[in-house]
Every structure is written in structure tokens, then in C-alpha cells.
mmCIF file of C-alpha atoms in Angstrom:
data_model
loop_
_atom_site.group_PDB
_atom_site.id
_atom_site.type_symbol
_atom_site.label_atom_id
_atom_site.label_comp_id
_atom_site.label_asym_id
_atom_site.label_seq_id
_atom_site.Cartn_x
_atom_site.Cartn_y
_atom_site.Cartn_z
ATOM 1 C CA UNK A 1 -30.104 45.848 -15.567
ATOM 2 C CA UNK A 2 -29.514 43.067 -13.267
ATOM 3 C CA UNK A 3 -26.141 43.735 -11.214
ATOM 4 C CA UNK A 4 -23.915 40.253 -10.195
ATOM 5 C CA UNK A 5 -21.458 40.221 -7.704
ATOM 6 C CA UNK A 6 -18.310 41.501 -8.360
ATOM 7 C CA UNK A 7 -14.823 39.593 -8.501
ATOM 8 C CA UNK A 8 -13.632 40.396 -4.985
ATOM 9 C CA UNK A 9 -17.284 39.070 -3.427
ATOM 10 C CA UNK A 10 -16.465 35.715 -5.926
ATOM 11 C CA UNK A 11 -12.963 35.368 -4.650
ATOM 12 C CA UNK A 12 -13.627 35.982 -1.090
ATOM 13 C CA UNK A 13 -16.366 33.380 -1.175
ATOM 14 C CA UNK A 14 -14.474 30.908 -2.612
ATOM 15 C CA UNK A 15 -11.471 31.220 -0.636
ATOM 16 C CA UNK A 16 -13.753 30.618 2.223
ATOM 17 C CA UNK A 17 -15.145 27.019 0.447
ATOM 18 C CA UNK A 18 -12.087 25.996 0.300
ATOM 19 C CA UNK A 19 -10.762 26.667 3.701
ATOM 20 C CA UNK A 20 -13.591 25.388 5.164
ATOM 21 C CA UNK A 21 -13.220 21.921 2.943
ATOM 22 C CA UNK A 22 -9.488 21.667 3.970
ATOM 23 C CA UNK A 23 -10.525 21.555 7.390
ATOM 24 C CA UNK A 24 -13.281 19.346 7.247
ATOM 25 C CA UNK A 25 -11.126 16.883 5.733
ATOM 26 C CA UNK A 26 -7.666 15.046 6.793
ATOM 27 C CA UNK A 27 -4.788 16.714 5.380
ATOM 28 C CA UNK A 28 -3.468 14.662 3.046
ATOM 29 C CA UNK A 29 0.255 14.326 2.927
ATOM 30 C CA UNK A 30 2.195 14.944 -0.624
ATOM 31 C CA UNK A 31 3.661 11.566 -2.349
ATOM 32 C CA UNK A 32 7.348 12.612 -1.905
ATOM 33 C CA UNK A 33 6.862 13.487 1.929
ATOM 34 C CA UNK A 34 8.797 11.394 4.177
ATOM 35 C CA UNK A 35 6.521 10.719 7.410
ATOM 36 C CA UNK A 36 3.575 13.517 8.851
ATOM 37 C CA UNK A 37 5.467 15.866 11.070
ATOM 38 C CA UNK A 38 2.444 16.767 12.961
ATOM 39 C CA UNK A 39 -0.960 15.802 13.423
ATOM 40 C CA UNK A 40 -4.203 17.407 12.641
ATOM 41 C CA UNK A 41 -4.865 17.894 15.818
ATOM 42 C CA UNK A 42 -2.254 20.119 16.832
ATOM 43 C CA UNK A 43 -2.637 21.896 13.425
ATOM 44 C CA UNK A 44 -6.667 22.572 14.144
ATOM 45 C CA UNK A 45 -6.095 25.820 15.501
ATOM 46 C CA UNK A 46 -4.339 27.263 12.549
ATOM 47 C CA UNK A 47 -6.798 25.497 10.328
ATOM 48 C CA UNK A 48 -10.278 26.895 12.397
ATOM 49 C CA UNK A 49 -8.554 30.489 12.233
ATOM 50 C CA UNK A 50 -8.021 30.298 8.839
ATOM 51 C CA UNK A 51 -11.825 29.587 8.571
ATOM 52 C CA UNK A 52 -12.681 32.325 11.007
ATOM 53 C CA UNK A 53 -10.761 34.838 9.290
ATOM 54 C CA UNK A 54 -11.869 34.355 5.785
ATOM 55 C CA UNK A 55 -15.846 33.939 6.881
ATOM 56 C CA UNK A 56 -15.189 37.447 8.452
ATOM 57 C CA UNK A 57 -13.453 38.391 5.133
ATOM 58 C CA UNK A 58 -16.674 37.183 3.343
ATOM 59 C CA UNK A 59 -19.119 38.700 5.473
ATOM 60 C CA UNK A 60 -17.900 42.081 5.721
ATOM 61 C CA UNK A 61 -17.164 42.058 1.831
ATOM 62 C CA UNK A 62 -20.723 40.748 1.135
ATOM 63 C CA UNK A 63 -21.919 43.259 3.435
ATOM 64 C CA UNK A 64 -20.412 46.201 1.663
ATOM 65 C CA UNK A 65 -21.916 44.605 -1.836
ATOM 66 C CA UNK A 66 -25.297 44.769 -0.201
ATOM 67 C CA UNK A 67 -24.780 48.124 0.872
ATOM 68 C CA UNK A 68 -23.472 49.573 -2.560
ATOM 69 C CA UNK A 69 -26.151 47.591 -4.452
ATOM 70 C CA UNK A 70 -29.341 49.083 -2.431
ATOM 71 C CA UNK A 71 -28.068 52.669 -1.202
ATOM 72 C CA UNK A 72 -25.196 53.708 -3.707
ATOM 73 C CA UNK A 73 -22.571 53.892 -0.837
ATOM 74 C CA UNK A 74 -20.021 51.445 0.543
ATOM 75 C CA UNK A 75 -18.768 51.232 4.393
ATOM 76 C CA UNK A 76 -16.104 53.109 5.296
ATOM 77 C CA UNK A 77 -14.618 50.660 7.613
ATOM 78 C CA UNK A 78 -14.412 47.675 5.857
ATOM 79 C CA UNK A 79 -11.255 48.333 3.683
ATOM 80 C CA UNK A 80 -9.003 48.768 6.922
ATOM 81 C CA UNK A 81 -10.734 45.812 8.553
ATOM 82 C CA UNK A 82 -9.824 43.765 5.564
ATOM 83 C CA UNK A 83 -6.681 44.684 5.322
ATOM 84 C CA UNK A 84 -5.868 44.086 8.927
ATOM 85 C CA UNK A 85 -7.950 40.294 8.768
ATOM 86 C CA UNK A 86 -5.755 39.314 5.086
ATOM 87 C CA UNK A 87 -2.267 40.417 7.160
ATOM 88 C CA UNK A 88 -3.150 38.253 10.243
ATOM 89 C CA UNK A 89 -4.858 35.801 7.891
ATOM 90 C CA UNK A 90 -1.427 35.646 5.827
ATOM 91 C CA UNK A 91 0.528 35.318 9.150
ATOM 92 C CA UNK A 92 -1.715 32.085 10.704
ATOM 93 C CA UNK A 93 -1.179 30.379 6.996
ATOM 94 C CA UNK A 94 2.314 30.908 7.439
ATOM 95 C CA UNK A 95 2.343 29.451 10.909
ATOM 96 C CA UNK A 96 0.363 26.113 9.302
ATOM 97 C CA UNK A 97 2.712 26.230 6.556
ATOM 98 C CA UNK A 98 5.769 25.827 8.866
ATOM 99 C CA UNK A 99 4.193 22.999 11.109
ATOM 100 C CA UNK A 100 3.463 21.174 7.883
ATOM 101 C CA UNK A 101 6.894 21.821 6.468
ATOM 102 C CA UNK A 102 5.118 22.715 3.301
ATOM 103 C CA UNK A 103 6.992 25.891 2.594
ATOM 104 C CA UNK A 104 8.531 26.897 -0.779
ATOM 105 C CA UNK A 105 12.206 25.295 -1.192
ATOM 106 C CA UNK A 106 14.346 24.375 -4.309
ATOM 107 C CA UNK A 107 13.955 20.746 -4.154
ATOM 108 C CA UNK A 108 16.858 20.124 -6.349
ATOM 109 C CA UNK A 109 18.955 21.375 -3.037
ATOM 110 C CA UNK A 110 16.325 20.183 -0.478
ATOM 111 C CA UNK A 111 15.611 16.636 -1.702
ATOM 112 C CA UNK A 112 19.034 15.399 -3.204
ATOM 113 C CA UNK A 113 21.712 13.327 -1.240
ATOM 114 C CA UNK A 114 21.927 11.259 1.731
ATOM 115 C CA UNK A 115 19.418 11.076 4.657
ATOM 116 C CA UNK A 116 21.763 12.877 6.921
ATOM 117 C CA UNK A 117 22.581 15.567 4.329
ATOM 118 C CA UNK A 118 19.116 16.214 3.695
ATOM 119 C CA UNK A 119 18.349 16.514 7.165
ATOM 120 C CA UNK A 120 20.655 18.878 8.213
ATOM 121 C CA UNK A 121 19.291 21.124 5.655
ATOM 122 C CA UNK A 122 16.118 21.142 6.358
ATOM 123 C CA UNK A 123 17.209 21.387 10.357
ATOM 124 C CA UNK A 124 18.760 24.306 9.136
ATOM 125 C CA UNK A 125 15.950 25.737 7.518
ATOM 126 C CA UNK A 126 14.028 25.431 10.196
ATOM 127 C CA UNK A 127 16.342 27.037 12.764
ATOM 128 C CA UNK A 128 16.493 29.876 10.225
ATOM 129 C CA UNK A 129 13.139 30.444 10.199
ATOM 130 C CA UNK A 130 12.828 30.582 13.977
ATOM 131 C CA UNK A 131 15.430 32.941 13.997
ATOM 132 C CA UNK A 132 13.993 35.211 11.629
ATOM 133 C CA UNK A 133 10.313 35.398 13.426
ATOM 134 C CA UNK A 134 12.120 35.708 16.921
ATOM 135 C CA UNK A 135 13.738 38.891 15.331
ATOM 136 C CA UNK A 136 10.884 40.052 13.723
ATOM 137 C CA UNK A 137 8.817 39.546 16.960
ATOM 138 C CA UNK A 138 11.378 41.469 19.188
ATOM 139 C CA UNK A 139 11.431 44.561 16.328
ATOM 140 C CA UNK A 140 7.179 44.255 16.646
ATOM 141 C CA UNK A 141 6.754 44.738 19.897
ATOM 142 C CA UNK A 142 8.954 47.828 19.727
ATOM 143 C CA UNK A 143 6.285 48.933 17.168
ATOM 144 C CA UNK A 144 3.829 48.588 19.068
ATOM 145 C CA UNK A 145 4.760 49.692 22.097
ATOM 146 C CA UNK A 146 5.386 52.983 20.199
ATOM 147 C CA UNK A 147 1.890 52.732 18.938
ATOM 148 C CA UNK A 148 0.784 52.606 22.557
ATOM 149 C CA UNK A 149 3.040 55.207 24.312
ATOM 150 C CA UNK A 150 2.279 57.902 21.651
ATOM 151 C CA UNK A 151 -1.632 57.019 21.058
ATOM 152 C CA UNK A 152 -1.504 56.570 17.636
ATOM 153 C CA UNK A 153 -4.842 55.736 15.695
ATOM 154 C CA UNK A 154 -5.187 54.284 12.476
ATOM 155 C CA UNK A 155 -6.252 56.645 9.482
ATOM 156 C CA UNK A 156 -9.510 55.055 8.782
ATOM 157 C CA UNK A 157 -11.861 54.753 11.500
ATOM 158 C CA UNK A 158 -9.659 56.290 14.067
ATOM 159 C CA UNK A 159 -9.307 53.220 16.943
ATOM 160 C CA UNK A 160 -5.516 52.508 18.394
ATOM 161 C CA UNK A 161 -3.011 51.523 16.286
ATOM 162 C CA UNK A 162 -1.711 48.838 18.709
ATOM 163 C CA UNK A 163 -5.279 46.976 18.109
ATOM 164 C CA UNK A 164 -3.890 46.061 14.797
ATOM 165 C CA UNK A 165 -0.163 45.854 15.583
ATOM 166 C CA UNK A 166 0.016 43.760 18.671
ATOM 167 C CA UNK A 167 -0.913 40.829 16.309
ATOM 168 C CA UNK A 168 2.324 40.545 14.361
ATOM 169 C CA UNK A 169 4.507 39.903 17.226
ATOM 170 C CA UNK A 170 1.872 37.621 18.571
ATOM 171 C CA UNK A 171 1.960 35.915 15.022
ATOM 172 C CA UNK A 172 5.595 35.895 14.672
ATOM 173 C CA UNK A 173 6.192 34.195 18.102
ATOM 174 C CA UNK A 174 3.474 31.729 17.022
ATOM 175 C CA UNK A 175 5.870 30.858 13.874
ATOM 176 C CA UNK A 176 8.915 30.955 15.454
ATOM 177 C CA UNK A 177 7.547 28.200 17.936
ATOM 178 C CA UNK A 178 5.872 26.181 15.064
ATOM 179 C CA UNK A 179 9.642 26.323 13.549
ATOM 180 C CA UNK A 180 11.528 25.410 16.450
ATOM 181 C CA UNK A 181 8.949 22.310 16.882
ATOM 182 C CA UNK A 182 9.533 21.240 13.397
ATOM 183 C CA UNK A 183 13.246 21.395 14.260
ATOM 184 C CA UNK A 184 12.920 18.986 16.774
ATOM 185 C CA UNK A 185 10.753 16.234 14.863
ATOM 186 C CA UNK A 186 13.330 16.549 11.995
ATOM 187 C CA UNK A 187 15.698 15.420 14.405
ATOM 188 C CA UNK A 188 13.944 12.141 15.569
ATOM 189 C CA UNK A 189 14.837 9.035 14.096
ATOM 190 C CA UNK A 190 12.499 8.044 10.670
ATOM 191 C CA UNK A 191 11.748 11.482 10.213
ATOM 192 C CA UNK A 192 13.389 11.319 6.807
ATOM 193 C CA UNK A 193 12.751 8.052 4.591
ATOM 194 C CA UNK A 194 15.509 6.951 2.326
ATOM 195 C CA UNK A 195 15.037 8.249 -1.157
ATOM 196 C CA UNK A 196 13.454 5.736 -2.935
ATOM 197 C CA UNK A 197 14.727 4.967 -6.831
ATOM 198 C CA UNK A 198 12.008 3.498 -9.523
ATOM 199 C CA UNK A 199 12.498 1.990 -11.999
ATOM 200 C CA UNK A 200 11.800 4.807 -14.208
ATOM 201 C CA UNK A 201 14.309 6.980 -12.432
ATOM 202 C CA UNK A 202 16.829 4.614 -13.915
ATOM 203 C CA UNK A 203 15.693 4.293 -17.361
ATOM 204 C CA UNK A 204 15.880 8.236 -16.959
ATOM 205 C CA UNK A 205 19.207 8.364 -16.088
ATOM 206 C CA UNK A 206 20.414 6.093 -18.770
ATOM 207 C CA UNK A 207 22.303 7.882 -21.788
#
């Protein structure tokens, strides 16, 4: 009986293709976005890192599938490396989302009111994100130091644990810097367009 590619392999391959298409095409701002807050060239670092990480995940998973198919065994190191790559992928994606100002929010609060009110809320949110990841970077540096000082090793393949944990403060600092950059850009004139009321909105507002 012929075996098919398991769902994890299909999901990783589909994610890699989607990320590759996102990098090769220009980012399209949403319809309600006032203005692009960061250029595509400035976001190329995160975009290409996402593609590279997804490609590595796909290759590792595909190699493990082939080994299981032909030998009924598997690579012992694939799970540990895959988990590490997925964590870094989430952090890099978070940095890209901060730079693009596309993190989840409650639009009932963030999209209502005057331009000044929306600007203040947006800048407060960016400042809180920068503060959060600055604290996370400081605390994770202590974690990396402990891993290095006590010579902790990973449970799967026995490499030094700080090889993995070092990327937590690095990515946290990157997100904090992206949030500070967003805070500065949101304070510039023209960063927020006045709210446009259409005829459909007026009809919905009428009783």
C-alpha cells in the first residue's frame, strides 16, 4: 500500500510556500490602514528569516519522513531542532508584526475617536510592547548566563543549552527596537488619517 505524506509535512510545506510568496510580493496595506509605517526594504530581514526558518523546518521534517518511510526509524534530533526553530520563527514573526503594526487589537477602542485619541492609544501600545520585551530581554539574559555558567545541556542531543536560549534575548531586543521605531513613526504628522465616514456608515447610523 502506498504511503502519503503525513499532515505535519504537508502543513510545513504549505507554510513555506505561503511565506515565500509573501516575501516575493510587495506587502499590501489593509484598507483601513492610514499610511504605511515601514518600508518593505526595512522589513526584508524579518521576511527572509521567516523564509529560511520555514525552509529548514520543511527540510528537517521531509528528511525525517523519508527516513521513516524507508527504514522504519527516525532522526532523534529532529524534534529538538524543530521546536527551537518554531520558537525563533514565532519571535521573528512577532518582530515583523510589530514593525507593520499588525498585532491583534480591539478595534472598538483603537479605531474610534479623534485622530489625537487614536494616536495616543497606538503610541501607548507600542511603548508597552517595547517595555515588555525589554524586561523579557533582561530576564532572559540571566537565563542564558545560568545555562552557560552551569554548563546545561539540551535533553535531546546534548548540545549546550545556551545555544538555544541565547536567541530569546536577541529576538526580544529586536522586537523592542521595532516597537520603539513604531512609537516614533506614529508620532510623525500624517501617520494617522482622519476617519472617513461613508454613505453606508451614515445609513447604518440612522435608526
